[in-house]
Each structure stands twice: as structure tokens, then as C-alpha cells.
Short mmCIF file of C-alpha atoms in Angstrom, two decimals:
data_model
loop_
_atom_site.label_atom_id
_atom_site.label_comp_id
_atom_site.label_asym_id
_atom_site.label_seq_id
_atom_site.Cartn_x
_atom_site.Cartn_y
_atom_site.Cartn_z
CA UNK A 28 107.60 109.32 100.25
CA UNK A 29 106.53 110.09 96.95
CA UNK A 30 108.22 108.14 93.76
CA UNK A 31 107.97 107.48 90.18
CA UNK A 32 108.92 104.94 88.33
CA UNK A 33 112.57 105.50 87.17
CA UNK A 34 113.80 106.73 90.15
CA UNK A 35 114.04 110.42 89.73
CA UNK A 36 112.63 112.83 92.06
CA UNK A 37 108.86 113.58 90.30
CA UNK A 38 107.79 117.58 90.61
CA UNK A 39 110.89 117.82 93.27
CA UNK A 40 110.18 121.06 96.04
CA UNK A 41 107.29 122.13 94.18
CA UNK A 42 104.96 119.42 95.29
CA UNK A 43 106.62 118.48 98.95
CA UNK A 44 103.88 118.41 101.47
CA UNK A 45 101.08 119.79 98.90
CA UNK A 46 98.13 116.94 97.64
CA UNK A 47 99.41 115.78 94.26
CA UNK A 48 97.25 114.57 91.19
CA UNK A 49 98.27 111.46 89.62
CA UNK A 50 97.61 108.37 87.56
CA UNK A 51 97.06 105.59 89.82
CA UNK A 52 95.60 101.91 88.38
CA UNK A 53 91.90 101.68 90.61
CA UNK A 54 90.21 98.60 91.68
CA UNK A 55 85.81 99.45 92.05
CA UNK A 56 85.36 95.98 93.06
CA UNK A 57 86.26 92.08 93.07
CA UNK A 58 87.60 90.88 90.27
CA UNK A 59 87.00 94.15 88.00
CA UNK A 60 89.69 94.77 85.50
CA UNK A 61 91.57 97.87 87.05
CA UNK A 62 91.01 101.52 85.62
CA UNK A 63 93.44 104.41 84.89
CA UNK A 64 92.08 107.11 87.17
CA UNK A 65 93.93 110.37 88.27
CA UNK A 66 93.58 110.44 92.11
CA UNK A 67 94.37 113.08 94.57
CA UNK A 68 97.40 111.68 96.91
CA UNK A 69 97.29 113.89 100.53
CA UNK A 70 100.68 115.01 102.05
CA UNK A 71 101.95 112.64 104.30
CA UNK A 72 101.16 112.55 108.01
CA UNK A 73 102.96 111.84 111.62
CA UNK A 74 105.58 108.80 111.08
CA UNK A 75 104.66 108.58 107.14
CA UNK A 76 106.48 108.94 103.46
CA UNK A 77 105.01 109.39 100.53
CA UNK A 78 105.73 107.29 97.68
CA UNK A 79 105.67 107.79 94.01
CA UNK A 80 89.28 95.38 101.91
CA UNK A 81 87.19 98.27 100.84
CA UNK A 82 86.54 99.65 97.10
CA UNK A 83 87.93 101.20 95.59
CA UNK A 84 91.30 100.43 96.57
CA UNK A 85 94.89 100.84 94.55
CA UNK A 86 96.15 97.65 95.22
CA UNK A 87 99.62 96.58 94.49
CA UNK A 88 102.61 95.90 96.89
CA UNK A 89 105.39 95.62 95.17
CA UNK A 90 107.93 98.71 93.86
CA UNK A 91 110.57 100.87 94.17
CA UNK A 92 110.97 104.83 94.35
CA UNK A 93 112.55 107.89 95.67
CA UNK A 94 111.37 109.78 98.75
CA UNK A 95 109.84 112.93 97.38
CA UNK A 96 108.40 114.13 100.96
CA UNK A 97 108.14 112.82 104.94
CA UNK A 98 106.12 113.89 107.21
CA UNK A 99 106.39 115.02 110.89
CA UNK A 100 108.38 112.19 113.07
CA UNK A 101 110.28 110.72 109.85
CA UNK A 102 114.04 110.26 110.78
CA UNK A 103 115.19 107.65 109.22
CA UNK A 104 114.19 108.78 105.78
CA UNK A 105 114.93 112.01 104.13
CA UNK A 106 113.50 113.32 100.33
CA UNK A 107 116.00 112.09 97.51
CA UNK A 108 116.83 108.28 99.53
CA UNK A 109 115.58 105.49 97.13
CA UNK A 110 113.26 102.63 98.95
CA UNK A 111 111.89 99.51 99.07
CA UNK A 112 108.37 99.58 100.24
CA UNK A 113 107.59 95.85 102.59
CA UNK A 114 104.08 94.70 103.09
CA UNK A 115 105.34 93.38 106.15
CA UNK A 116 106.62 96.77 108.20
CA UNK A 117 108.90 96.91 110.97
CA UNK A 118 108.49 99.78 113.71
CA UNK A 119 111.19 98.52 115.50
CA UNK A 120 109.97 99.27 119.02
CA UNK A 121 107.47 96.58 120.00
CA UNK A 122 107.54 92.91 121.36
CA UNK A 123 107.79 91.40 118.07
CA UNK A 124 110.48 93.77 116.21
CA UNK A 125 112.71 93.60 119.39
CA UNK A 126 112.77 89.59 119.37
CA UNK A 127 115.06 87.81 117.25
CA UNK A 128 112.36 84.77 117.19
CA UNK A 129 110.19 86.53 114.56
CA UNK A 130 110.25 89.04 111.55
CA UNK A 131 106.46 89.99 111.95
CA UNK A 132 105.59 93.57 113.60
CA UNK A 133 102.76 93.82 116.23
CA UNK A 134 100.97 96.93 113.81
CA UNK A 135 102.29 96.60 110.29
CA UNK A 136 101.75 92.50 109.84
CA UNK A 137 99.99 91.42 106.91
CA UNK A 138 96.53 92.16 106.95
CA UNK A 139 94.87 92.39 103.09
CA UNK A 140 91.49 93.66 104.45
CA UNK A 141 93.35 96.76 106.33
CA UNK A 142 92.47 99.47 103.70
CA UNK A 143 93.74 102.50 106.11
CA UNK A 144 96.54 104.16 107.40
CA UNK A 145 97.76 103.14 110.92
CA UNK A 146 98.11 106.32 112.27
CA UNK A 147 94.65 108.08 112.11
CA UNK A 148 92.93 105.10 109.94
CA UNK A 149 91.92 107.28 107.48
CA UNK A 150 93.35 107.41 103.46
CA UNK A 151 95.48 109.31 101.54
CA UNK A 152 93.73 109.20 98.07
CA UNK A 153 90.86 110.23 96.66
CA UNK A 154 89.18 110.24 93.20
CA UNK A 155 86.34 112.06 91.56
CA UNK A 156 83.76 109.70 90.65
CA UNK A 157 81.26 110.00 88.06
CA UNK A 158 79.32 112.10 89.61
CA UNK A 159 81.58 114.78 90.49
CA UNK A 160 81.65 113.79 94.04
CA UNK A 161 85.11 113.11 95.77
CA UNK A 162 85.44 109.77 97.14
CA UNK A 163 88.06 107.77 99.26
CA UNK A 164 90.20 105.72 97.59
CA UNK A 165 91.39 102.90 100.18
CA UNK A 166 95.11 101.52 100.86
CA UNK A 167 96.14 97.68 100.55
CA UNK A 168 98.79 95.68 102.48
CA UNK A 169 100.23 98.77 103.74
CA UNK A 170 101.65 100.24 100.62
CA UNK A 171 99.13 100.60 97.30
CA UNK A 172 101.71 100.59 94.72
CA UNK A 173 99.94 100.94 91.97
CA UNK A 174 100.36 104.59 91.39
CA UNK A 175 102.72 107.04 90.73
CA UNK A 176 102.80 108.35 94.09
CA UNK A 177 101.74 106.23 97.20
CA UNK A 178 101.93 106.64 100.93
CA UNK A 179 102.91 104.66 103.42
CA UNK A 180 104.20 104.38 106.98
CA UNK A 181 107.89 104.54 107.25
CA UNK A 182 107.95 101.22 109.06
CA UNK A 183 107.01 99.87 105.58
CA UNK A 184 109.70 101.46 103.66
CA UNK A 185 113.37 100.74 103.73
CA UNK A 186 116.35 102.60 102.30
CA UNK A 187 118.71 101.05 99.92
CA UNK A 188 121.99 101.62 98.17
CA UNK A 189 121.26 104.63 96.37
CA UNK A 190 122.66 103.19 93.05
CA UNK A 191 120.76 99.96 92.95
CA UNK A 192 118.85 99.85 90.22
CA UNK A 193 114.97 100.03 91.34
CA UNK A 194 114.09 98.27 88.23
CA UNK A 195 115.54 95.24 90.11
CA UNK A 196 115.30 96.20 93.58
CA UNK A 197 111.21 96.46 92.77
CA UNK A 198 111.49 92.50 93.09
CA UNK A 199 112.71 92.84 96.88
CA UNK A 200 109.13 94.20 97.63
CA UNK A 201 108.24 90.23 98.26
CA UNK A 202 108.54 87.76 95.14
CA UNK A 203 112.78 87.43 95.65
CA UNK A 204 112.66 88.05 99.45
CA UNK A 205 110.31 85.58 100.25
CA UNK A 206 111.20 82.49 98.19
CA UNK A 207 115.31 83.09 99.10
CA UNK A 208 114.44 83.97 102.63
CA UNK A 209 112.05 80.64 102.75
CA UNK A 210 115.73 79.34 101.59
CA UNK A 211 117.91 80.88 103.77
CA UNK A 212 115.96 81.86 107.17
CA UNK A 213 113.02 79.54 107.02
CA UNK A 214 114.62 76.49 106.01
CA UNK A 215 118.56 77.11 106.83
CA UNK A 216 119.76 75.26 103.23
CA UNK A 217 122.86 74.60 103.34
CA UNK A 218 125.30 72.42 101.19
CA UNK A 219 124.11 69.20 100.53
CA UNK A 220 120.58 69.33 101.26
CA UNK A 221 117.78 68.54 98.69
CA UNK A 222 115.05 70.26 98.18
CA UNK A 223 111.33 70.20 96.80
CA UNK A 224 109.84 73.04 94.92
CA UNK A 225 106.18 72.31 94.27
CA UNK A 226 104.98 75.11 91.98
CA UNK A 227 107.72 77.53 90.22
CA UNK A 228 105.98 80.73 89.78
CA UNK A 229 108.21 83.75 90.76
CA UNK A 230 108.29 82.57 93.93
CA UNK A 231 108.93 79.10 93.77
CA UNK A 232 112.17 79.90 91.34
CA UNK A 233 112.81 82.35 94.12
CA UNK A 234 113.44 79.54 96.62
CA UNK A 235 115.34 77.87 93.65
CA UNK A 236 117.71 80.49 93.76
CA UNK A 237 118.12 81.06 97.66
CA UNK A 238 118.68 76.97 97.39
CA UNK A 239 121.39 77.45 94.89
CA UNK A 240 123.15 80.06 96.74
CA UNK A 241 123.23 77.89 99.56
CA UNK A 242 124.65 74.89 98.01
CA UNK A 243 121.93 72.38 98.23
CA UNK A 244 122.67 69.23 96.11
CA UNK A 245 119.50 69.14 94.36
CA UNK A 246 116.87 71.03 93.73
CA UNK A 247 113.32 69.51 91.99
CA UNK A 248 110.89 71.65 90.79
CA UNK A 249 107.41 70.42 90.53
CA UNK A 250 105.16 72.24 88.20
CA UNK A 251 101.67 71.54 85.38
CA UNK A 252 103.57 73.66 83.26
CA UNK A 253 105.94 72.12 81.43
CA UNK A 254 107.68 75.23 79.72
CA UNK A 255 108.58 76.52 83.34
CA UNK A 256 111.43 74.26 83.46
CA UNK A 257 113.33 75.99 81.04
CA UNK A 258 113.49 78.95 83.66
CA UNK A 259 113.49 76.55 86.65
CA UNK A 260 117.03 75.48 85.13
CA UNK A 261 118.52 79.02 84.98
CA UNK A 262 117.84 79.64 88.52
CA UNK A 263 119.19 76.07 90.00
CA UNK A 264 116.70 73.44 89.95
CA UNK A 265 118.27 70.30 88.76
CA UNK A 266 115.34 67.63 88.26
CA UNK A 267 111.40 68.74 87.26
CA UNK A 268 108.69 66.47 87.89
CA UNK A 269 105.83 67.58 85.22
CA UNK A 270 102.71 66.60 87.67
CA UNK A 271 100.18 65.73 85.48
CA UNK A 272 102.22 63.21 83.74
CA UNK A 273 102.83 60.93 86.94
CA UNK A 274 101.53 57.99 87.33
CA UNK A 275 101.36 57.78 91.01
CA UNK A 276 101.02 60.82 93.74
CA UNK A 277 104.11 62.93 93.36
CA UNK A 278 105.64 62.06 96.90
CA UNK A 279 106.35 58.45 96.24
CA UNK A 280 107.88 59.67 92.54
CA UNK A 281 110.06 62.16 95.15
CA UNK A 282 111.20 59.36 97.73
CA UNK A 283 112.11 56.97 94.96
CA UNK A 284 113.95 59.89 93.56
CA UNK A 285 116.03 61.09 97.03
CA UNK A 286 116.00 57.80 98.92
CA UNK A 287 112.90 58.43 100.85
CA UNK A 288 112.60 62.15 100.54
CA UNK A 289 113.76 65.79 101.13
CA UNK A 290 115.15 67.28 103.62
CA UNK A 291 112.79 70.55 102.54
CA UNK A 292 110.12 70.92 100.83
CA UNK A 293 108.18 73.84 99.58
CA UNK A 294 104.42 74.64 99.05
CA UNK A 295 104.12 78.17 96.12
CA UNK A 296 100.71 77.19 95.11
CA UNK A 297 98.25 77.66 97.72
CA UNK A 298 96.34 74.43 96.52
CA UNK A 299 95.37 72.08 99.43
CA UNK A 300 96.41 68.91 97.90
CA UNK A 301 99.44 70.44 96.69
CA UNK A 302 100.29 71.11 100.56
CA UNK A 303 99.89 67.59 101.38
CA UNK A 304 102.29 65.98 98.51
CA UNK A 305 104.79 68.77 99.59
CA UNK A 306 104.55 67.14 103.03
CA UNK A 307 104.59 63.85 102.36
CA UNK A 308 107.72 64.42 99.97
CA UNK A 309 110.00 65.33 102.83
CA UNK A 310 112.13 62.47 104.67
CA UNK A 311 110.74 61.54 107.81
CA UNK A 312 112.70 62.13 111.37
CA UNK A 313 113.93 65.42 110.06
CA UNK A 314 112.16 66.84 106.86
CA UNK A 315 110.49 70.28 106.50
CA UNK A 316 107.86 71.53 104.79
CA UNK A 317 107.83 75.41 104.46
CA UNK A 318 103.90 76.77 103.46
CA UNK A 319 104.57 79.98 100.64
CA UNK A 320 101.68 79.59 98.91
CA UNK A 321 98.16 81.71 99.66
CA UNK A 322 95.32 79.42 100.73
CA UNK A 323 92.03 81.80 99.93
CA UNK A 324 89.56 78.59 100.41
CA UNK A 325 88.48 77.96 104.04
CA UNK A 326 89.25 74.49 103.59
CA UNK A 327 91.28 73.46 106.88
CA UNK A 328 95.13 72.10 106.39
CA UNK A 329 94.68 68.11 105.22
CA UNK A 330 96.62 66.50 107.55
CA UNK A 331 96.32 64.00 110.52
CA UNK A 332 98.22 64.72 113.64
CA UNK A 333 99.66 61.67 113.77
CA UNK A 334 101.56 61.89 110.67
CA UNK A 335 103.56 64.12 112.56
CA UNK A 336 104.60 62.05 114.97
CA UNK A 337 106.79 60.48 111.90
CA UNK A 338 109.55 63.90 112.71
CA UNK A 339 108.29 65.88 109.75
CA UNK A 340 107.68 68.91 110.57
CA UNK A 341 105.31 72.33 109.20
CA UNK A 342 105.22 75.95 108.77
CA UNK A 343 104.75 78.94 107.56
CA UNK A 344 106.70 81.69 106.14
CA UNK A 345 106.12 85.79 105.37
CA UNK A 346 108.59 87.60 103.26
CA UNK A 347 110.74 84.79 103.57
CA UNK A 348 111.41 85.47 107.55
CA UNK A 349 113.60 88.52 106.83
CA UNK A 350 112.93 91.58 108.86
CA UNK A 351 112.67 94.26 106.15
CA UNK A 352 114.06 96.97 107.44
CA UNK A 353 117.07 95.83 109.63
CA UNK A 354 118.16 93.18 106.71
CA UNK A 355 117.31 94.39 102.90
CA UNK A 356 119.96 96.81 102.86
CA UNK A 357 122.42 94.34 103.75
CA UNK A 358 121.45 92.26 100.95
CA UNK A 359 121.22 94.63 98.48
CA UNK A 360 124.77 95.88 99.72
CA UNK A 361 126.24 92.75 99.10
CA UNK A 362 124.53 92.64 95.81
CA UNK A 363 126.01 95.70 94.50
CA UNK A 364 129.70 95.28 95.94
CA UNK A 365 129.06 92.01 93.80
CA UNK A 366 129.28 89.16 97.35
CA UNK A 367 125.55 87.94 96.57
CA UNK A 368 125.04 86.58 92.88
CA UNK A 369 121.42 87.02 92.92
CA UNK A 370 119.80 86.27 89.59
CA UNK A 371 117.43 89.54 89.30
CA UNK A 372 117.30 89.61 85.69
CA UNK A 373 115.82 86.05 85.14
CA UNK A 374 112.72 86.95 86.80
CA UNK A 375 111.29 89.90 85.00
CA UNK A 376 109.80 88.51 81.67
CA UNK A 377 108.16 91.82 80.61
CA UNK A 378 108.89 95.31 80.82
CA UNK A 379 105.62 97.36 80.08
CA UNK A 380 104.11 100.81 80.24
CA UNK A 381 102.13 101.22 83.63
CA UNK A 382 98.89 101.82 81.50
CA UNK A 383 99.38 98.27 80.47
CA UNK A 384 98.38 96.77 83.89
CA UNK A 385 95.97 95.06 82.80
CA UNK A 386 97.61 93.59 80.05
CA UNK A 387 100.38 92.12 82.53
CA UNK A 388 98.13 90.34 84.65
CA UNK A 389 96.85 88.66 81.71
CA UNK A 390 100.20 87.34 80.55
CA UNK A 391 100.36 86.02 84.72
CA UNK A 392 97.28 84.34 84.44
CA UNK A 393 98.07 82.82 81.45
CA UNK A 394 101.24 81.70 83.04
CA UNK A 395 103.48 83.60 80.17
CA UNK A 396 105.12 85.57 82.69
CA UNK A 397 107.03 85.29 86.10
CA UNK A 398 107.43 89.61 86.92
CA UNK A 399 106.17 92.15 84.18
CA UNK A 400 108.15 95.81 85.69
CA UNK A 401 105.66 98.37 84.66
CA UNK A 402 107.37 102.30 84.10
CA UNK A 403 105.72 105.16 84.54
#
């Protein structure tokens, strides 16, 4: 499937099943700022669409387009549908798509060092280097969308309402999904339950919401960043806890808060110790702590076994335990015959030209931004 930014069909007939030239934001290496290149974008093979952890690589993962071409074995998707691209595909046909005790798929899981396509493991892009010699450009997390055109299996893509706005319905690629689903699938909130938030980035306020939606009592968001909690209000939470101004680890603040804990909690920061107050924060015989956050260190998980012989309990989540393709239209149904109140508009902070990539990842860094929606 091939897509541009606003949702129209880009080049329409002319360019379905022909290579396309187009701007596409390239990573050359590890931590490199990323360059506006134009890169050749191959027609799309057996069982894949084209959309509008080798180098270089167009990273990028999450979006929203319209199908501009299929390729042979596509039936699900036709030129014209508007999509969701998912990081975590579903085929649909093996072990793990067929049980209803997982969302993961046994080929399109996450996997951030798989650079090729699944079907042939080659690429679809390639860019003329400054030498004048074409050179692969490599695929991330199964959908590289940080180009005009992409492509990607069409287990990773799923058709929506075709008048949701794909300004919003770029968030369902995995910020919205996975902190509501943590909510709603992972954690089953329901009314009356109180909940944890340690870090509220987009997708700690995303777990704010799904907890609001759900009814829970109370909602505390723990953050360094003081100026989050203006935005942490908007989406639900009802008490912050500003870390670095405790006086004593932030669990025991939390169990003399909620009468010895949470019934959730939940990790968004991928720090180690962070992971350990979360846990120790939830009530014991029953509470659960729900892991969001990306741990790059090697360090192992700092717990003792023991402690869980106390009834708390530990996992993990991916795109908030929904299975992409089966449930996202639902949702975004509901959304736009107005039965799901979801709060899209309070998480993008910045709307910005796609040649200003690299200025939105600054304003991330810097923590001045939750989602910047860049238009081509």
C-alpha cells in the first residue's frame, strides 16, 4: 500500500505496481540525525501493500495512509482503503493468531533488528549514495514509516473507517493502543480500581486514559517532570507524585496514599529502578504490575523471587494486548459513531512539516512534546 500523508491517493493508476521515487527521512547509522533522501520504493510483492538492524534503514512505525497498490495474494485490502500500519502483524493463520491467549503472531512479532521483508527477506527501497551507486535501504519493525510511501506485509496493516481522520488514527500505530490496551486487556480496569502510572510520556497518559474509560477511582501519575501533570490531568490522572521531590522511595509515598497500594501499576520508562518502585507500589495478595516501558540495558529484572510469593504479580505487554487486525477497526468504529470518548487530540502537541523530523525528536527529547504528526 502506498500513502501520503493527508490521506489522498498520491500519483493514483499512474504509479500502481511501478518503483516510485520519494522523500523518505534515512538513518546511516546509530544515533545520526536522520537525512532527507529521495529513495526508490519497489512495487509490492506476494501478500504485501505498499504504503505512502542494518544501515541505512527508514525507521519509524507509526502512521496512517491510503492503499495506493497490493500485490499478488492481497484480499483483504484493495487501492483507495485507508490503514493503520501495526508493528505487531497478525497473519491470522498460525498457532498464535488462532489462540485467544495471545495477540503476538508467530512471523510478524516485534523484532527491531529484522530489517527485511518476510516474504523473500529482501527490501523494498533503495537510495543512490554518494557515489552514484544504488544501495539497499533496510525496513524496521515491519513497517518504515518514515516516508512517503512504505511497504509492508498486509498482516501489518489494518483497514479502518474510511472517514476517520488519519491525522488521529496515526496514534493507533502503538502510543494510544498500547497504554489503553495495557488498561483494558492487560490489566482488566474496571470501576473502582486504582492505579499507578510511573512515567507519563504518550504512553503512560495513554494508560491514563484507558483507566479513565474504565472507571478506575484513582489514577496517580508518577513523573521528574513536573509540567506533565498539567496533561496528566486532562487525560484522568487524579494525584501526581513529582519523584524527585520525595523524601522516601516512591512505593511507601503510594501505600500511605491507597492503604497499602494499587491494585495496578504501570512501568512507561524502561528504567530498572523505576520497574521495581512500580512493583513494590501495588497491594500485595492481588496487585499487578504491567512492564510498557523499553529496557535497552542488559541489566536483568531487580527482583527476588520471593517477593512474589507476597501475590503480586508481573508482566509484560505489546501494543497493549490487542490483536491489530481483528480489533482496531472495532475501536475506531466505536470512536466515530461517537460510543468510545477517546481523547486523540490531547496527545499530539505539534503538527510539523515531515522535513522537520528532526526538529520533532528534539522537542521529545527535551520532553516538550508527547506526539508531533508530521504532513507530507
Amino acid at each position: 500500500m502506498a500513502s501520503n500523508g493527508n490521506g489522498s491517493l498520491a500519483n493514483g493508476a499512474s504509479t500502481r505496481g511501478k518503483p516510485i521515487k520519494c522523500k523518505a527521512a534515512v538513518a546511516w547509522g546509530p544515533s545520526e540525525p536522520l537525512t532527507m533522501e529521495e529513495v526508490e520504493v519497489a512495487p509490492p510483492g506476494r501478500l504485501e501493500n505498499e504504503l505512502q538492524s542494518k544501515f541505512p534503514r527508514i525507521l519509524g512505525h507509526e502512521a496512517a495512509g491510503v492503499v495506493e497498490s497490493v500485490g499478488e495474494g492481497v484480499e483483504d485490502l484493495a487501492a483507495g482503503d485507508h490503514v493503520v500500519p501495526i508493528f505487531n502483524g497478525e497473519c491470522g493463520a498460525c498457532a498464535y493468531c488462532e489462540s485467544d491467549k495471545t495477540n503476538l503472531c508467530g512471523t510478524y512479532r516485534v523484532n527491531p533488528f529484522k530489517s527485511t521483508m518476510a516474504s523473500d527477506g529482501g527490501t523494498r527501497f533503495s537510495v543512490v549514495d554518494g557515489t552514484g551507486e544504488r544501495r539497499p535501504v533496510y525496513h524496521f519493525l515491519n513497517t518504515s514509516t518514515f516516508a512517503e510511501y512504505t511497504v509492508l506485509d498486509a498482516a501489518c496493516a489494518v483497514k479502518v473507517h474510511p472517514k476517520a481522520p488519519l491525522d488521529k488514527m496515526c496514534l493507533l500505530s502503538c502510543g494510544i493502543s498500547t497504554g489503553v490496551g495495557a488498561a483494558w486487556n492487560t490489566a482488566n480496569i474496571n470501576t473502582g480500581s486504582t492505579v499507578a502510572v510511573f512515567g507519563l510520556g504518550a504512553v503512560g497518559l495513554a494508560v491514563a486514559e484507558g483507566a479513565r474509560l474504565r472507571g478506575a477511582a484513582r489514577i496517580i501519575g508518577i513523573d521528574i517532570n513536573s509540567e506533565k501533570f498539567t496533561k496528566g490531568k486532562e487525560m484522568g490522572v487524579t494525584d501526581f507524585i513529582d519523584s524527585k521531590a520525595c523524601d522516601k522511595p516512591v512505593h511507601e509515598v503510594i501505600r500511605e496514599m491507597t492503604d497499602g497500594g494499587v491494585d495496578c501499576s504501570f512501568e512507561c520508562t524502561g528504567i530498572n529502578d523505576v520497574l521495581r518502585e512500580a512493583f513494590l507500589s501495588t497491594h500485595d495478595g492481588w496487585g499487578l504490575t504491567v512492564i510498557l516501558g523499553i529496557h535497552a540495558t542488559p541489566k536483568m529484572m531487580p527482583l527476588h523471587p520471593m517477593e512474589l510469593f507476597d501475590g503480586r504479580r508481573i508482566t509484560g505487554c505489546v501494543f497493549g494486548d490487542f490483536k491489530g487486525k481483528s480489533q482496531l477497526p472495532d475501536l475506531v468504529d466505536k470512536f466515530m459513531n461517537g460510543r468510545l470518548n477517546l481523547n486523540f487530540d490531547g496527545f499530539i502537541t505539534h503538527n510539523m512539516s515531515f522535513s522537520d523530523i528532526n526538529k520533532a525528536f528534539q522537542l521529545l527529547e527535551e520532553g516538550k512534546s508527547l506526539r508531533s504528526v508530521l504532513h507530507f
